[in-house]
Amino acid sequence: MTTIQISESVSPGYCETNCSSPLMAFLVTQFVLNLVLGLGRVGNLLVHVRCVDEADKALGMAVQEVSLALVAFIPGEVMFGSLVDSACSLWADTGHCLGYNLPDLRQKLFGASAVGFMFAAIFDGLVWQGVENLKIY
């Protein structure tokens, strides 16, 4: 068990830090990534809707959503939860984390997100390469 001793005085409120420039860099990066990856969503939906027979569109959308949940949403929650738990530096007896190694947590979470964005961009490119000569009209 880790014992924490405080030898300084504590005052209420937030610690004074200058986080405006890292925050702006993060916000601009997130905006650009979400914009670029969001551009492919409408195109992928249109390809899916136009390539499936009229009678099978509802089933096709349902299969797509179930597959997405099984491959991305459910494992993603487990993966990010384990990443957060692995960055814990102080566990309580009750089983919850009392303190995180913030640089480690930041690198793990944003690194995993960057890898996910990279795979999404690669698969979007493969979809567009595969439907390049597809006649959908």
C-alpha positions as a LaTeX table, in Angstrom:
\begin{tabular}{lrrr}
\hline
Residue & $x$ (\AA) & $y$ (\AA) & $z$ (\AA) \\
\hline
Met1 & 0.00 & 0.00 & 0.00 \\
Thr2 & 1.25 & 3.48 & $-0.85$ \\
Thr3 & 1.22 & 6.15 & 1.85 \\
Ile4 & 0.86 & 9.77 & 0.81 \\
Gln5 & 2.18 & 12.53 & 3.04 \\
Ile6 & 1.38 & 16.14 & 2.38 \\
Ser7 & 3.92 & 18.63 & 3.67 \\
Glu8 & 2.64 & 21.76 & 1.88 \\
Ser9 & $-0.51$ & 23.75 & 2.42 \\
Val10 & $-3.52$ & 23.10 & 0.26 \\
Ser11 & $-5.81$ & 25.79 & $-1.12$ \\
Pro12 & $-9.14$ & 25.32 & $-2.87$ \\
Gly13 & $-9.45$ & 25.79 & $-6.62$ \\
Tyr14 & $-7.56$ & 24.76 & $-9.72$ \\
Cys15 & $-3.79$ & 24.85 & $-10.04$ \\
Glu16 & $-2.58$ & 27.68 & $-12.20$ \\
Thr17 & $-1.24$ & 26.35 & $-15.48$ \\
Asn18 & $-0.90$ & 27.74 & $-18.97$ \\
Cys19 & $-2.66$ & 25.16 & $-21.09$ \\
Ser20 & $-4.03$ & 27.40 & $-23.82$ \\
Ser21 & $-1.47$ & 26.54 & $-26.51$ \\
Pro22 & $-1.52$ & 22.72 & $-26.00$ \\
Leu23 & $-5.31$ & 22.86 & $-25.78$ \\
Met24 & $-5.58$ & 24.81 & $-29.04$ \\
Ala25 & $-3.22$ & 22.38 & $-30.78$ \\
Phe26 & $-5.34$ & 19.47 & $-29.55$ \\
Leu27 & $-8.60$ & 21.10 & $-30.64$ \\
Val28 & $-7.28$ & 21.96 & $-34.11$ \\
Thr29 & $-5.90$ & 18.43 & $-34.56$ \\
Gln30 & $-9.18$ & 16.85 & $-33.45$ \\
Phe31 & $-11.16$ & 19.13 & $-35.76$ \\
Val32 & $-9.03$ & 18.25 & $-38.78$ \\
Leu33 & $-9.08$ & 14.51 & $-38.04$ \\
Asn34 & $-12.84$ & 14.44 & $-37.50$ \\
Leu35 & $-13.44$ & 16.51 & $-40.62$ \\
Val36 & $-11.28$ & 14.28 & $-42.83$ \\
Leu37 & $-12.66$ & 11.02 & $-41.47$ \\
Gly38 & $-16.22$ & 12.35 & $-41.43$ \\
Leu39 & $-16.08$ & 13.09 & $-45.16$ \\
Gly40 & $-16.02$ & 9.37 & $-45.93$ \\
Arg41 & $-19.09$ & 8.48 & $-43.89$ \\
Val42 & $-21.65$ & 9.91 & $-46.28$ \\
Gly43 & $-19.92$ & 8.35 & $-49.27$ \\
Asn44 & $-19.77$ & 4.94 & $-47.58$ \\
Leu45 & $-23.47$ & 5.16 & $-46.74$ \\
Leu46 & $-24.35$ & 6.09 & $-50.32$ \\
Val47 & $-22.30$ & 3.21 & $-51.70$ \\
His48 & $-23.99$ & 0.81 & $-49.31$ \\
Val49 & $-27.50$ & 2.08 & $-50.07$ \\
Arg50 & $-27.00$ & 2.05 & $-53.84$ \\
Cys51 & $-25.31$ & $-1.36$ & $-54.03$ \\
Val52 & $-27.97$ & $-3.29$ & $-52.13$ \\
Asp53 & $-31.23$ & $-4.40$ & $-53.73$ \\
Glu54 & $-34.31$ & $-2.44$ & $-52.71$ \\
Ala55 & $-35.81$ & $-5.38$ & $-50.81$ \\
Asp56 & $-32.59$ & $-6.01$ & $-48.86$ \\
Lys57 & $-31.74$ & $-2.46$ & $-47.76$ \\
Ala58 & $-33.18$ & $-2.78$ & $-44.24$ \\
Leu59 & $-31.50$ & $-6.13$ & $-43.67$ \\
Gly60 & $-28.23$ & $-4.79$ & $-45.08$ \\
Met61 & $-28.28$ & $-1.80$ & $-42.74$ \\
Ala62 & $-29.11$ & $-4.05$ & $-39.77$ \\
Val63 & $-26.26$ & $-6.45$ & $-40.59$ \\
Gln64 & $-23.91$ & $-3.48$ & $-40.97$ \\
Glu65 & $-24.88$ & $-2.03$ & $-37.58$ \\
Val66 & $-24.62$ & $-5.39$ & $-35.78$ \\
Ser67 & $-21.22$ & $-6.02$ & $-37.36$ \\
Leu68 & $-20.06$ & $-2.56$ & $-36.35$ \\
Ala69 & $-21.19$ & $-3.13$ & $-32.77$ \\
Leu70 & $-19.47$ & $-6.52$ & $-32.55$ \\
Val71 & $-16.22$ & $-5.38$ & $-34.15$ \\
Ala72 & $-15.89$ & $-1.80$ & $-32.87$ \\
Phe73 & $-18.22$ & $-0.59$ & $-30.15$ \\
Ile74 & $-18.13$ & $-3.49$ & $-27.68$ \\
Pro75 & $-14.38$ & $-4.28$ & $-27.92$ \\
Gly76 & $-13.59$ & $-0.56$ & $-27.94$ \\
Glu77 & $-15.20$ & $-0.05$ & $-24.54$ \\
Val78 & $-13.27$ & $-2.98$ & $-23.07$ \\
Met79 & $-9.99$ & $-1.86$ & $-24.66$ \\
Phe80 & $-10.23$ & 1.76 & $-23.51$ \\
Gly81 & $-11.31$ & 0.65 & $-20.03$ \\
Ser82 & $-8.26$ & $-1.58$ & $-19.73$ \\
Leu83 & $-6.03$ & 1.25 & $-20.99$ \\
Val84 & $-7.40$ & 3.57 & $-18.33$ \\
Asp85 & $-6.94$ & 0.91 & $-15.65$ \\
Ser86 & $-3.37$ & 0.25 & $-16.76$ \\
Ala87 & $-2.48$ & 3.93 & $-16.21$ \\
Cys88 & $-3.62$ & 3.85 & $-12.58$ \\
Ser89 & $-0.82$ & 4.58 & $-10.14$ \\
Leu90 & $-2.77$ & 4.23 & $-6.88$ \\
Trp91 & $-5.54$ & 1.70 & $-6.28$ \\
Ala92 & $-7.97$ & 1.90 & $-3.37$ \\
Asp93 & $-8.97$ & $-1.13$ & $-1.32$ \\
Thr94 & $-12.45$ & $-0.84$ & $-2.82$ \\
Gly95 & $-11.11$ & $-1.50$ & $-6.32$ \\
His96 & $-11.24$ & 1.95 & $-7.88$ \\
Cys97 & $-8.36$ & 4.15 & $-8.90$ \\
Leu98 & $-7.33$ & 7.07 & $-6.71$ \\
Gly99 & $-4.68$ & 8.54 & $-8.99$ \\
Tyr100 & $-3.52$ & 8.22 & $-12.57$ \\
Asn101 & $-0.14$ & 8.62 & $-14.21$ \\
Leu102 & $-1.42$ & 11.40 & $-16.47$ \\
Pro103 & 1.34 & 11.37 & $-19.13$ \\
Asp104 & 0.96 & 7.60 & $-19.43$ \\
Leu105 & $-2.84$ & 7.86 & $-19.61$ \\
Arg106 & $-2.62$ & 10.60 & $-22.25$ \\
Gln107 & $-0.21$ & 8.62 & $-24.42$ \\
Lys108 & $-2.25$ & 5.42 & $-24.18$ \\
Leu109 & $-5.63$ & 6.99 & $-24.91$ \\
Phe110 & $-4.53$ & 9.28 & $-27.72$ \\
Gly111 & $-2.21$ & 6.63 & $-29.14$ \\
Ala112 & $-5.04$ & 4.10 & $-29.30$ \\
Ser113 & $-7.31$ & 6.73 & $-30.88$ \\
Ala114 & $-4.64$ & 7.58 & $-33.46$ \\
Val115 & $-4.23$ & 3.91 & $-34.37$ \\
Gly116 & $-8.01$ & 3.57 & $-34.69$ \\
Phe117 & $-8.20$ & 6.66 & $-36.92$ \\
Met118 & $-5.37$ & 5.28 & $-39.04$ \\
Phe119 & $-7.16$ & 1.95 & $-39.57$ \\
Ala120 & $-10.40$ & 3.79 & $-40.37$ \\
Ala121 & $-8.64$ & 5.91 & $-42.98$ \\
Ile122 & $-6.98$ & 2.85 & $-44.54$ \\
Phe123 & $-10.28$ & 0.98 & $-44.78$ \\
Asp124 & $-12.05$ & 4.05 & $-46.18$ \\
Gly125 & $-9.37$ & 4.21 & $-48.86$ \\
Leu126 & $-9.83$ & 0.51 & $-49.62$ \\
Val127 & $-13.59$ & 0.98 & $-49.94$ \\
Trp128 & $-13.14$ & 3.85 & $-52.37$ \\
Gln129 & $-10.55$ & 1.89 & $-54.33$ \\
Gly130 & $-12.90$ & $-1.09$ & $-54.53$ \\
Val131 & $-15.90$ & 0.91 & $-55.75$ \\
Glu132 & $-13.98$ & 3.14 & $-58.15$ \\
Asn133 & $-15.40$ & 1.46 & $-61.28$ \\
Leu134 & $-18.69$ & 0.38 & $-59.74$ \\
Lys135 & $-21.74$ & 1.47 & $-61.69$ \\
Ile136 & $-24.28$ & 2.49 & $-59.11$ \\
Tyr137 & $-26.84$ & 4.21 & $-61.33$ \\
\hline
\end{tabular}
